[in-house]
CSV table of C-alpha atoms and ligand atoms in Angstrom, one decimal:
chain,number,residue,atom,x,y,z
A,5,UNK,CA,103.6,86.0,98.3
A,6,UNK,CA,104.7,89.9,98.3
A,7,UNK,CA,102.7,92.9,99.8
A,8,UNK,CA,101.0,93.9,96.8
A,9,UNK,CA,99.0,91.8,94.4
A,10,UNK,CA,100.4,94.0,91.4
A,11,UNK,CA,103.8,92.2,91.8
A,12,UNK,CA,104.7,89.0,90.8
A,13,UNK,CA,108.1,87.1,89.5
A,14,UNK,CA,108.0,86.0,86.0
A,15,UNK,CA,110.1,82.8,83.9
A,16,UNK,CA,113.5,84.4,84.3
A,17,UNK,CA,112.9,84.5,88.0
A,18,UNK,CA,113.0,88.6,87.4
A,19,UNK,CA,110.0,90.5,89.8
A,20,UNK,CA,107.5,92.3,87.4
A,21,UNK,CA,105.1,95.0,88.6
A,22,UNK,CA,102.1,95.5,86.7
A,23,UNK,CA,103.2,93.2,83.8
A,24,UNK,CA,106.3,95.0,83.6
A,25,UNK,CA,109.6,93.5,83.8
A,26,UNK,CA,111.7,95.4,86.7
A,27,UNK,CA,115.2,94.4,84.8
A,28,UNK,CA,114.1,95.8,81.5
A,29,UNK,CA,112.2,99.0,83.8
A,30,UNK,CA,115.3,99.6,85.1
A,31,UNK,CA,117.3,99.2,81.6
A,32,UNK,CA,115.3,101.6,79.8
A,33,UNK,CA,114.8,104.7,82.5
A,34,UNK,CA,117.5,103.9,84.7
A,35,UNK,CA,117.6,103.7,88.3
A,36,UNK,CA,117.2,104.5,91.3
A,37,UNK,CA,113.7,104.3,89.6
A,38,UNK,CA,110.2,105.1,91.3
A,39,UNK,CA,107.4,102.6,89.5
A,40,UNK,CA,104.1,102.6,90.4
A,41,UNK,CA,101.1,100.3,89.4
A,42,UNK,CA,98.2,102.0,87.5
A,43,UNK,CA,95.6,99.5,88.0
A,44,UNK,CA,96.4,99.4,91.8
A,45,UNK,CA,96.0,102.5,92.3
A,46,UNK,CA,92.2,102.9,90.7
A,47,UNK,CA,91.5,99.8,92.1
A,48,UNK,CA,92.3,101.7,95.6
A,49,UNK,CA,90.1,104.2,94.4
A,50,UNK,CA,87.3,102.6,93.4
A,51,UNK,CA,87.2,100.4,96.8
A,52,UNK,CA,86.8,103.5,99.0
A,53,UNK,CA,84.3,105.1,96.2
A,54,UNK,CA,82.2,102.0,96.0
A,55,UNK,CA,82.0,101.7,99.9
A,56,UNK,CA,80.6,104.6,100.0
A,57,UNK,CA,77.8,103.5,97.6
A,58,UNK,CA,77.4,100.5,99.0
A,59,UNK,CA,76.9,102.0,102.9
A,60,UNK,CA,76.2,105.1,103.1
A,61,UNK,CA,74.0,105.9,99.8
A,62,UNK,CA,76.5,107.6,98.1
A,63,UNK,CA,76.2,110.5,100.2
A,64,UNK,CA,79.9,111.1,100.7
A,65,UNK,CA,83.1,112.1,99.2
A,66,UNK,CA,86.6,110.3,98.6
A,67,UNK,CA,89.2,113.2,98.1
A,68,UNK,CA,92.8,111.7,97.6
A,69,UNK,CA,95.6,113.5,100.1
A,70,UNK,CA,98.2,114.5,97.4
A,71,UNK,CA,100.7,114.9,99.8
A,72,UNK,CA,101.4,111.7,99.3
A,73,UNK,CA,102.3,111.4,95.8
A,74,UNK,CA,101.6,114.9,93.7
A,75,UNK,CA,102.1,115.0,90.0
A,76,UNK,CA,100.3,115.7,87.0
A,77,UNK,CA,99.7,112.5,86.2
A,78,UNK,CA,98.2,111.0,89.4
A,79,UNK,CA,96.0,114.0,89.5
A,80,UNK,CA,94.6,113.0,86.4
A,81,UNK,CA,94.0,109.2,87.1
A,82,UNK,CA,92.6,110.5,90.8
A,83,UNK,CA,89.7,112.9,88.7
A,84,UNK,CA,89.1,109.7,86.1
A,85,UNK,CA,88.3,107.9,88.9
A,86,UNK,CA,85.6,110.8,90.4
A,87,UNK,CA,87.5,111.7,93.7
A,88,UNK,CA,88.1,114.9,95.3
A,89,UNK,CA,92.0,116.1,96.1
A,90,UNK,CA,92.9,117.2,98.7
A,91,UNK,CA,96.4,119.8,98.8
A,92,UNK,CA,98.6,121.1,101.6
A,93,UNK,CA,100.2,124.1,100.1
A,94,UNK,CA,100.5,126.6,97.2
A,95,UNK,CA,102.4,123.6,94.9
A,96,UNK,CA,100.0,120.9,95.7
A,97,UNK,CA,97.2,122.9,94.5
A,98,UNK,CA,99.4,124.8,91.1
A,99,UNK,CA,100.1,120.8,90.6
A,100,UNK,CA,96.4,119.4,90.3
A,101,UNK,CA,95.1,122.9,88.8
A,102,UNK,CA,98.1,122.6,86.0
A,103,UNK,CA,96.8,119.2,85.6
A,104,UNK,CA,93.2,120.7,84.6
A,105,UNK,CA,91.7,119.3,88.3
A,106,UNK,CA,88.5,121.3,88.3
A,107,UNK,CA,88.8,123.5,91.9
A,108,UNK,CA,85.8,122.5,93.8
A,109,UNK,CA,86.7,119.7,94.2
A,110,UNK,CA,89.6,120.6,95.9
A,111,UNK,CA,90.1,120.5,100.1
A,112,UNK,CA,92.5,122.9,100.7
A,113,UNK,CA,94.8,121.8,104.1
A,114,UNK,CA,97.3,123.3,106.2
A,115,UNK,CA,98.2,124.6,109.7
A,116,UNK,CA,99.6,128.2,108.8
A,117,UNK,CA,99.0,128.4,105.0
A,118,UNK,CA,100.4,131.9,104.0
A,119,UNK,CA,98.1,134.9,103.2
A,120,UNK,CA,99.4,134.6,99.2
A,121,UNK,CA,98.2,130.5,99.4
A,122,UNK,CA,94.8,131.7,100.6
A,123,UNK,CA,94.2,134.2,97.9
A,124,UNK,CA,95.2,131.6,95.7
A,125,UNK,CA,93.1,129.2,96.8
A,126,UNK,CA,90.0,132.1,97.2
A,127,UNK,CA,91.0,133.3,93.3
A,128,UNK,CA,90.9,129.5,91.7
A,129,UNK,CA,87.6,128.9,93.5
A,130,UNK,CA,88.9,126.2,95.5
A,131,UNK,CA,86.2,123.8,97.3
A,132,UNK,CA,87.0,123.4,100.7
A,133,UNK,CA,89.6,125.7,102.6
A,134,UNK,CA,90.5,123.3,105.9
A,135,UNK,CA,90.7,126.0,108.6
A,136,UNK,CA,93.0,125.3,111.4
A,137,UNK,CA,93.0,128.4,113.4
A,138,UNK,CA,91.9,131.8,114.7
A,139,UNK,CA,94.5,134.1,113.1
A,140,UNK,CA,93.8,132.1,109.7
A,141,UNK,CA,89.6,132.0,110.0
A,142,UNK,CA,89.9,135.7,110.6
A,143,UNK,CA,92.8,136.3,107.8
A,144,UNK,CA,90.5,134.5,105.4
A,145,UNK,CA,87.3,136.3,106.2
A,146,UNK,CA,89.0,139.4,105.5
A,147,UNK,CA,90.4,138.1,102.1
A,148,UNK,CA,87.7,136.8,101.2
A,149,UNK,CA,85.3,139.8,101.6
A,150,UNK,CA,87.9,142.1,100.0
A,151,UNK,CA,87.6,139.9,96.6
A,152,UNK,CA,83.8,140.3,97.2
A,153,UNK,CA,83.8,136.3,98.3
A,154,UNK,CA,82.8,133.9,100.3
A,155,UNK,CA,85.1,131.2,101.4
A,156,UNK,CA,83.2,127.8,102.3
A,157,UNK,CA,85.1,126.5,105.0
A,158,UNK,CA,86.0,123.2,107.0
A,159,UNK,CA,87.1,123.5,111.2
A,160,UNK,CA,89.7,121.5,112.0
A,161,UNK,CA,89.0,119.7,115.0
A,162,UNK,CA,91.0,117.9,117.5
A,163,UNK,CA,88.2,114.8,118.3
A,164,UNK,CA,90.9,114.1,121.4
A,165,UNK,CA,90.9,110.2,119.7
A,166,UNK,CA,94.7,108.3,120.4
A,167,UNK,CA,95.5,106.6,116.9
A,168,UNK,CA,98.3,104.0,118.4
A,169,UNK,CA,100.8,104.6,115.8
A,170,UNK,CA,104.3,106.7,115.9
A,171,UNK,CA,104.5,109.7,117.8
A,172,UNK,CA,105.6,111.3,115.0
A,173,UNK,CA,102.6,110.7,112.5
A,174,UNK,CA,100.0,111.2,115.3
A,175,UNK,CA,97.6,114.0,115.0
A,176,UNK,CA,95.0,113.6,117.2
A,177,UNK,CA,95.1,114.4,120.7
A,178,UNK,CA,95.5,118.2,122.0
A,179,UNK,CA,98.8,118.5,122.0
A,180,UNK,CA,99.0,118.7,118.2
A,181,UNK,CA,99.8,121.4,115.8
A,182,UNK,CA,96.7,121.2,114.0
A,183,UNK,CA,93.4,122.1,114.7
A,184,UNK,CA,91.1,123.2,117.2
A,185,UNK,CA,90.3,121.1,120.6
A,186,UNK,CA,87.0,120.0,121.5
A,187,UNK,CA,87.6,119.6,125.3
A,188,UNK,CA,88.7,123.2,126.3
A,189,UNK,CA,85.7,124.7,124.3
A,190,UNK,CA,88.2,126.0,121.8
A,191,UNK,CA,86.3,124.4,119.0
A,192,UNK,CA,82.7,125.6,119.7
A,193,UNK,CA,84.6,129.5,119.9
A,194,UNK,CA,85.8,128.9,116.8
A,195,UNK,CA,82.3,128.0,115.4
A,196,UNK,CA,81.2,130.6,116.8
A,197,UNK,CA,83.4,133.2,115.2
A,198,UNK,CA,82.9,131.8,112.2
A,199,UNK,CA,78.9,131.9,112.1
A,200,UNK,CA,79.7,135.9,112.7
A,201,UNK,CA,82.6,136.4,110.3
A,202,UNK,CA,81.6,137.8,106.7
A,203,UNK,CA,83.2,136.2,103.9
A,204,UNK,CA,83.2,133.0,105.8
A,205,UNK,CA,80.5,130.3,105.0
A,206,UNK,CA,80.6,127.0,107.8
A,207,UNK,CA,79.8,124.2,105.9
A,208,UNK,CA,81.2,121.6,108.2
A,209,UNK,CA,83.8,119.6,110.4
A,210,UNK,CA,87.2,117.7,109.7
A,211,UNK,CA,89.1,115.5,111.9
A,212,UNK,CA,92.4,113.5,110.5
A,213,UNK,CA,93.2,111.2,113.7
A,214,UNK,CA,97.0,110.1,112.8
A,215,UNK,CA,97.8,107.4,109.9
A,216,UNK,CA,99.1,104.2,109.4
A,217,UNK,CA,96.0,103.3,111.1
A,218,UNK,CA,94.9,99.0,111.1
A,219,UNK,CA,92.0,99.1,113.4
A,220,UNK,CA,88.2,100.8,112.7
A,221,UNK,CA,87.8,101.2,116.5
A,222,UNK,CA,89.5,104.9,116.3
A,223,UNK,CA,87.9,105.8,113.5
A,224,UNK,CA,84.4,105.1,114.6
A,225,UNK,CA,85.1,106.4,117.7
A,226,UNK,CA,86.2,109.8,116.0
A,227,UNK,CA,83.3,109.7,114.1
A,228,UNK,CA,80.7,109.5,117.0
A,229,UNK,CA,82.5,112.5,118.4
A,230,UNK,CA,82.4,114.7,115.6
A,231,UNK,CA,78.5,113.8,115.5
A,232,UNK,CA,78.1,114.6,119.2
A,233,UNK,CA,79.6,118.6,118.3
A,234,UNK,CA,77.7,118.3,115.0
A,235,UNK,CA,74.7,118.3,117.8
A,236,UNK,CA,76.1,120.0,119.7
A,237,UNK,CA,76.4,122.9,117.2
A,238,UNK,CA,72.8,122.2,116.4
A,239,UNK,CA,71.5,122.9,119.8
A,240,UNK,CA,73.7,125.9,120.5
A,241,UNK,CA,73.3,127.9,117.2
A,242,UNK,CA,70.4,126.3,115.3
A,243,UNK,CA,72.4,125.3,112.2
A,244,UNK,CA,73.0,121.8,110.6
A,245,UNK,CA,76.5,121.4,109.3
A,246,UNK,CA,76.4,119.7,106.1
A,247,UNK,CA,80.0,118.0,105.7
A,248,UNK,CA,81.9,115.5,108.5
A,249,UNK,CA,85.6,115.1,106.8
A,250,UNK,CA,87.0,112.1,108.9
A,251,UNK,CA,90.5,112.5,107.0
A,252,UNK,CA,92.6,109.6,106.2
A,253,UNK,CA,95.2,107.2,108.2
A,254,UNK,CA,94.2,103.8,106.7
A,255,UNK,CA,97.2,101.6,107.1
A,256,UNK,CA,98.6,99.6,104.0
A,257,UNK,CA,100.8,96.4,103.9
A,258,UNK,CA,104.7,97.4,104.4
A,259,UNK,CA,105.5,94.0,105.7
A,260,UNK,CA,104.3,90.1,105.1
A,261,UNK,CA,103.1,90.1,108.2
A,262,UNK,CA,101.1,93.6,108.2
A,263,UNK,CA,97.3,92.8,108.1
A,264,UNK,CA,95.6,96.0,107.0
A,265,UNK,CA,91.2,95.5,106.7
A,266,UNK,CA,89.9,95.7,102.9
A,267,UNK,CA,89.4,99.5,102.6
A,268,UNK,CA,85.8,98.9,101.8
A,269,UNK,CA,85.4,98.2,105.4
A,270,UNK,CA,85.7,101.4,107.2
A,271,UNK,CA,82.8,103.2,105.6
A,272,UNK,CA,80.9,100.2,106.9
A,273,UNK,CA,81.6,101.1,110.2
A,274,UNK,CA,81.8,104.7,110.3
A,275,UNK,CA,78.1,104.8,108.0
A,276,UNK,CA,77.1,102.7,110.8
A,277,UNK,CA,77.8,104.8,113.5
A,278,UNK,CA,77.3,108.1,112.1
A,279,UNK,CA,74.1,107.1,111.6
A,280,UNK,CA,73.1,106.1,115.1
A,281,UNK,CA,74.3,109.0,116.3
A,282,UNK,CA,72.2,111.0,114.2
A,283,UNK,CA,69.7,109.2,114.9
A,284,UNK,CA,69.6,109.6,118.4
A,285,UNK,CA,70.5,113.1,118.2
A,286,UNK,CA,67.9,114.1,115.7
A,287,UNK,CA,70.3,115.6,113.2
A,288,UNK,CA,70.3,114.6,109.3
A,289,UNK,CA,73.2,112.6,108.3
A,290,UNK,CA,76.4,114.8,106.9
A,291,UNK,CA,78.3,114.1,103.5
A,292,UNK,CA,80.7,112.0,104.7
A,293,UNK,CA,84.1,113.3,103.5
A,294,UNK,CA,87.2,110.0,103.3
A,295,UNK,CA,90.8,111.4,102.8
A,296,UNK,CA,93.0,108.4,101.9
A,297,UNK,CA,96.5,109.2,100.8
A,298,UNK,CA,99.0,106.5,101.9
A,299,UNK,CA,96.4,103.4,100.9
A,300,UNK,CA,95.9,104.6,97.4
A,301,UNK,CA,99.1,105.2,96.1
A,302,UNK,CA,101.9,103.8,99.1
A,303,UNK,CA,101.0,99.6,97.7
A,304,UNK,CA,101.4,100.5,94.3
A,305,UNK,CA,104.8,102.0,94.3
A,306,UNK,CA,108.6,100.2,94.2
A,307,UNK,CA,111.5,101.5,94.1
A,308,UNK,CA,113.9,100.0,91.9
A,309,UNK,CA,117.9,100.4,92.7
A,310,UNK,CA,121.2,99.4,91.4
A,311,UNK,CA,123.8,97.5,94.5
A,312,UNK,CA,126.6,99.0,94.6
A,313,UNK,CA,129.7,98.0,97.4
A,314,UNK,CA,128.6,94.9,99.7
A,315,UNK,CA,130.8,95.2,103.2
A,316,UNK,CA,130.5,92.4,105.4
A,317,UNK,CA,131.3,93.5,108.8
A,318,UNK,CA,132.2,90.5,110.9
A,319,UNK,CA,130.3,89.6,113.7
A,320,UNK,CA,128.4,92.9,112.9
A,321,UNK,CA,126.5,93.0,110.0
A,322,UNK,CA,126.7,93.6,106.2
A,323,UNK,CA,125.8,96.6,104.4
A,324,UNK,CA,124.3,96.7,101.0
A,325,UNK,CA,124.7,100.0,99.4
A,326,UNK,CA,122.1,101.4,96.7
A,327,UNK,CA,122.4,104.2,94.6
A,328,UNK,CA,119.7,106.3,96.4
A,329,UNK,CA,118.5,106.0,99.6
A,330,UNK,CA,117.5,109.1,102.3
A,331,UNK,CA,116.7,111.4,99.1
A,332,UNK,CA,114.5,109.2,97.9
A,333,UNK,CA,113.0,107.5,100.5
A,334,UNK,CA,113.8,109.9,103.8
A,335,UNK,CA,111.2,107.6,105.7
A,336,UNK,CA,113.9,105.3,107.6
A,337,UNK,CA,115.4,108.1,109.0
A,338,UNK,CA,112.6,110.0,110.3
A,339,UNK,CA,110.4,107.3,111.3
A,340,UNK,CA,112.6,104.0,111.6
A,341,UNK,CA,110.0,102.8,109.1
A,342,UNK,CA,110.0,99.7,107.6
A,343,UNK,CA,110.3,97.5,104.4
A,344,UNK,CA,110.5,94.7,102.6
A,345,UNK,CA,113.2,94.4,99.8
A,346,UNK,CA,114.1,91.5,97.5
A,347,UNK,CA,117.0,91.5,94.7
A,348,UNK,CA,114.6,92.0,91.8
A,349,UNK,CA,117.0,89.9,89.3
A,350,UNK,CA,116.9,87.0,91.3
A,351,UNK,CA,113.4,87.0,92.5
A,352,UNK,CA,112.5,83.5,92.5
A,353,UNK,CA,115.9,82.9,94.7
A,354,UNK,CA,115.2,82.7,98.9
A,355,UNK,CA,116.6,85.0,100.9
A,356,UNK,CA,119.3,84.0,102.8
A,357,UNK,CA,121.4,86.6,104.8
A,358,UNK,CA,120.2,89.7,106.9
A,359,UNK,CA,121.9,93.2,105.7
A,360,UNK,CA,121.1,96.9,106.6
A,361,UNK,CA,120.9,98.7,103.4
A,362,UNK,CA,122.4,102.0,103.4
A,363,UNK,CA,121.9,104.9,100.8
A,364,UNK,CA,124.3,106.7,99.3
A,365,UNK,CA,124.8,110.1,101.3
A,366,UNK,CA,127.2,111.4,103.8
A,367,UNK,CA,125.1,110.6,106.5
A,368,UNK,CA,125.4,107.6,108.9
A,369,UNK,CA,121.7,107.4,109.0
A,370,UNK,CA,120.9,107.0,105.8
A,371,UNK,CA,119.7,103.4,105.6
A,372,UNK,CA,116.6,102.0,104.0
A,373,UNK,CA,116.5,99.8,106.7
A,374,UNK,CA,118.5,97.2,108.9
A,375,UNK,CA,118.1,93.8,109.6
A,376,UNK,CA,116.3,93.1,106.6
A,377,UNK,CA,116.1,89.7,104.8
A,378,UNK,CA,117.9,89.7,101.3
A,379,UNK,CA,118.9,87.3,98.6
A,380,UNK,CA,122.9,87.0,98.4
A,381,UNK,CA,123.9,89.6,96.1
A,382,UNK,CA,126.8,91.6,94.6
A,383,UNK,CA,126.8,94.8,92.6
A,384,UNK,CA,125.3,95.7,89.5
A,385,UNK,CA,122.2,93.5,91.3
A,386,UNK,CA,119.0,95.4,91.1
A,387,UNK,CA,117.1,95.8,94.1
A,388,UNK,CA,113.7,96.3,94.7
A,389,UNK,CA,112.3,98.0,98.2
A,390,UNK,CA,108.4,97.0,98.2
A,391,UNK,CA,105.5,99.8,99.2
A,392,UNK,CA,107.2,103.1,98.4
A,393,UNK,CA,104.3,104.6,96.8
A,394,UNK,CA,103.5,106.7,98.9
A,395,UNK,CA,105.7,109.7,100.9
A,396,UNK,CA,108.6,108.9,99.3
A,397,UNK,CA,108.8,110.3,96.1
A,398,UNK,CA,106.8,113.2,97.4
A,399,UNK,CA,109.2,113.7,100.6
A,400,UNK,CA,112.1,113.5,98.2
A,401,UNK,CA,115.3,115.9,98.1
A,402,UNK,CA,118.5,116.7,96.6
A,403,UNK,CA,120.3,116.7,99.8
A,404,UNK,CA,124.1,116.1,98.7
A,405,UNK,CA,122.9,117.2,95.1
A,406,UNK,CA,121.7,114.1,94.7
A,407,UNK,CA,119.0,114.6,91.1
A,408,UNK,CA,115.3,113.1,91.8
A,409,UNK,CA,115.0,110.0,90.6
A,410,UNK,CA,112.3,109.3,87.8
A,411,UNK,CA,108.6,108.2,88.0
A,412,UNK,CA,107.1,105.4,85.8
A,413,UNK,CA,103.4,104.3,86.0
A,414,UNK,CA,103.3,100.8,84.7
A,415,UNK,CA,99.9,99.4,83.2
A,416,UNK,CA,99.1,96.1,82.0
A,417,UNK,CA,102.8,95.7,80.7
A,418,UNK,CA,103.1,99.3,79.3
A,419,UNK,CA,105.6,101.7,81.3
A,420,UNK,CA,104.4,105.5,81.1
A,421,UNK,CA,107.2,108.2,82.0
A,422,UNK,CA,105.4,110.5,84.2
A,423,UNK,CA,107.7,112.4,86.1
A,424,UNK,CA,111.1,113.1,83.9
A,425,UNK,CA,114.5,112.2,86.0
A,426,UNK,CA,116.2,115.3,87.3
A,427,UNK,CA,119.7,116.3,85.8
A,428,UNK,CA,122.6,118.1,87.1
A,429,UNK,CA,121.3,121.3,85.2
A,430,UNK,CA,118.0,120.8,87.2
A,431,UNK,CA,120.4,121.5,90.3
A,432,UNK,CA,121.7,124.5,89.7
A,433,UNK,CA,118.5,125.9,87.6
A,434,UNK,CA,117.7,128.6,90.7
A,435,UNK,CA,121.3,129.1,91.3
A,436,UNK,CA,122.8,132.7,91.1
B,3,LIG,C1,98.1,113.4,105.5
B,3,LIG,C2,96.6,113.6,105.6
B,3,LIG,C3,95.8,112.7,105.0
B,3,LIG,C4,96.2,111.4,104.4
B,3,LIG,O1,96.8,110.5,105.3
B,3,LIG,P1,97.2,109.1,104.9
B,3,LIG,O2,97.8,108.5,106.1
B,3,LIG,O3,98.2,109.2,103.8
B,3,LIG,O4,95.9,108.4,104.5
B,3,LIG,C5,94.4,113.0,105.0
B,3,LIG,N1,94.0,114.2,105.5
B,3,LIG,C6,94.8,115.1,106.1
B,3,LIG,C7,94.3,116.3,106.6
B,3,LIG,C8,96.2,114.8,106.1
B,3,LIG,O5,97.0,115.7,106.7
C-alpha cells in the first residue's frame, strides 16, 4: 500500500512508521519532524552487504555516501552494520570521526576539497582519498610527503556511461565536474602521474555514473569499462589495481508506481560482468567498492508536518500550506522532484482532491510538490510526505531563519531523538 514496507496505518486510522504512531511522534517532538525507520535502514544495509557475499565472494566493500543523511547516529548504525562511509567534505568526515567511525574505512570524496580538508583527512589516517584532479593529485602528494605519508588514493573516472536521469543529478559523461575522462586519454595521464608522484600510493579506480538509477544496464556497462582501463593500466604500466569503486545511484521508491530492482540484484550483475572481463583480459578480479546513499536511508525517512491555511483557488488549484517546506526539503525546487503525501491523522481515509503543497517561506517556489493526491483536510491536520530520508534533512537550511527541524529514528515502537531541534538561539549562535 505505501512506498515503504516500514509504514503502515494502525486502528485509529493514524499512519505509524516503524511501530510508531505519527500523531503521538508528532505530539511529543513537535513538527515539522524528520522520522526515520531503524530497521529499514539496516535492512538496506545488510541487502547490499549480503549480495556481495552471495556473488562476488565477499570480495568487496559497501561504504554508505553520508551525504545523504550525516549524523552521529547514522554513523554509528552504518559501522554496526560493517560498512564503509564514504564523506564529501571536512564536516562529513569531523561527523563520522566524532561518532568514533574508525578512518580507514573512510572514502574521502570531493571535486576541489581544500588543502586544510586533505591534511585532515592525511592526519586521521583516512582510507581512501577519491582524487578528482591534477592540481589536487599533485597538492596531496606534496602534503602527504611533507607529514612523511603516503596517501592511498582512488582516480575518479569519467566511464563516458549516460545514466537517463535529471540533468541535474547526472555525473557521468565528460562534460561533468568531476573526475577524469577516459576518451581524451586524460585518465591514463593521470595514472600516470600518479605511479611517479611520491606520497601517493594508486590503489585503484572509481566511477559514480548519476543516481536515481532503476535499470542494471548502466551500471554493468560502467563496470566493463572500468575493467577494460583496469587492463588497460595493466598492459601499459605493469601494475594490477586492486579496488574498482562503482559509486552509487540506485533508485528507491518515491512514488506507487516507481519500480526500483531489490538491491541485492545489482551485485549480481556487475560480479557477473566484472568477472568476464577479467577473465578475458587476464587480470585478477578487484575489490569491488558499492556506494549506496539514497537507497539506504531516502525509504526510511518521513517527514511529518502540521497544515496550516488551505486556499482553494477556483478553477486553479488549492494550496495546502505546511509548516516547513524548501528548508527542509529543498528537493522540489531544485529538481521538480516528486512525492507521495497522505494526511497522517486520517490515514485510512481515500484521497480525494489534488493540491500543491507549498512551504512556508517567501518564495513562490517553495512547494513540496503540485498536483499531488491528498485526503480533504483543514489545519492543525498532520501531514506526512513519504521517502524523505534521504537529501533532505542533509540539504537542509535556515533560509528565512527558519530552525532545522528535529531527527527521530523510530525502532520497533521506540522513538530515539537523534538530532536535537534547532532554536532561535541556534540562529544567531555565529552572529557578531
Ligand atoms: C552522491 C554519491 C554517492 C551516492 O549516491 P546515491 O544516489 O545517494 O546512491 C556515491 N558516491 C559518490 C561519489 C557520490 O557523489
Amino acid at each position: 500500500m505505501f512506498v515503504s514496507p516500514c509504514l503502515d496505518v494502525n486502528d485509529q486510522g493514524h499512519l505509524t512508521i516503524g511501530g510508531c504512531d505519527t500523531v503521538e511522534l508528532a505530539q511529543q517532538f513537535g513538527t515539522p519532524l524528520y522520522v526515520m525507520d531503524e530497521s529499514e535502514i539496516r535492512r538496506a544495509c545488510a541487502s547490499y552487504r549480503e549480495s556481495i557475499e552471495r556473488y562476488y565472494d565477499g570480495k568487496g566493500l559497501v561504504a554508505y555516501a553520508s551525504k545523504a543523511f550525516s549524523c552521529k547516529a547514522i554513523c554509528r548504525v552504518i559501522l554496526e552494520e560493517g560498512l564503509g562511509l564514504d564523506v564529501v567534505s571536512g564536516g562529513e568526515l569531523y561527523t563520522a570521526l566524532s561518532a568514533g567511525f574508525p578512518p580507514e574505512k573512510l572514502f574521502f570524496h570531493g571535486n576541489n576539497k581544500t588543502p586544510q580538508e586533505l591534511r585532515e583527512a592525511l592526519e586521521c589516517g583516512v582510507g581512501y582519498i577519491v582524487v578528482d584532479n591534477v592540481f589536487e593529485l599533485e597538492l596531496l602528494g606534496e602534503l602527504a610527503s611533507s607529514q612523511g605519508k603516503t596517501a592511498n588514493i582512488l582516480l575518479r573516472i569519467k566511464p563516458g556511461v549516460d545514466a537517463h536521469t535529471h540533468q541535474f543529478i547526472r555525473t557521468g559523461q565528460i562534460d561533468s565536474k568531476f573526475g577524469f575522462a577516459l576518451e581524451t586519454g586524460e585518465a591514463m595521464a593521470a595514472v600516470e602521474r600518479a605511479l611517479s608522484l611520491t606520497g601517493i600510493h594508486l590503489k585503484g579506480l572509481h566511477c559514480h555514473i548519476g543516481s536515481q538509477i532503476f535499470d542494471r544496464e548502466p551500471f554493468e556497462a560502467a563496470a566493463e569499462i572500468m575493467i577494460g582501463f583496469l587492463a588497460d593500466i595493466h598492459d601499459r604500466w605493469g601494475r594490477e589495481l586492486e579496488v574498482l569503486n562503482l559509486g552509487g545511484g540506485f533508485g528507491i521508491k518515491y512514488l506507487s508506481d516507481h519500480n526500483p530492482i531489490p538491491y541485492d540484484k545489482y551485485m549480481e550483475g556487475i560480479s557477473r560482468v566484472v568477472k568476464q572481463a577479467c577473465a578475458q583480459r587476464g587480470i585478477a578480479t578487484p575489490l569491488i567498492v558499492m556506494e549506496p546513499g539514497r537507497s539506504i536511508v531516502g525509504a526510511a525517512g518521513i517527514t511529518l508536518y502540521t497544515v496550516g491555511g488551505v486556499k482553494e483557488i477556483p478553477g486553479i488549484r488549492t494550496y495546502v500550506s505546511v509548516d516547513g517546506g524548501m528548508t527542509d526539503n529543498p528537493r522540489y525546487i531544485l529538481y521538480q522532484s516528486e512525492y507521495e503525501a497522505l494526511i497522517a491523522n486520517r490515514a485510512d481515509q481515500p484521497k480525494d482532491t489534488v493540491v500543491t503543497v507549498a512551504g512556508r517561506c517567501c518564495e513562490s517556489g517553495d512547494l513540496i510538490g503540485e498536483g499531488m493526491p491528498l485526503q480533504r483536510t483543514q489545519p492543525g491536520d498532520l501531514m506526512a510526505v513519504l521517502s524523505t530520508g534521504a537529501y533532505n534533512y542533509s540539504m537542509a537550511s535556515n533560509y528565512n531563519r527558519v530552525p532545522r527541524p528535529a531527527v527521530v529514528l523510530v525502532w520497533n515502537g521506540t522513538p530515539r531523538l537523534v538530532i536535537r531541534r534547532e532554536c532561535y538561539e541556534d540562529l544567531v549562535r555565529n552572529d557578531l
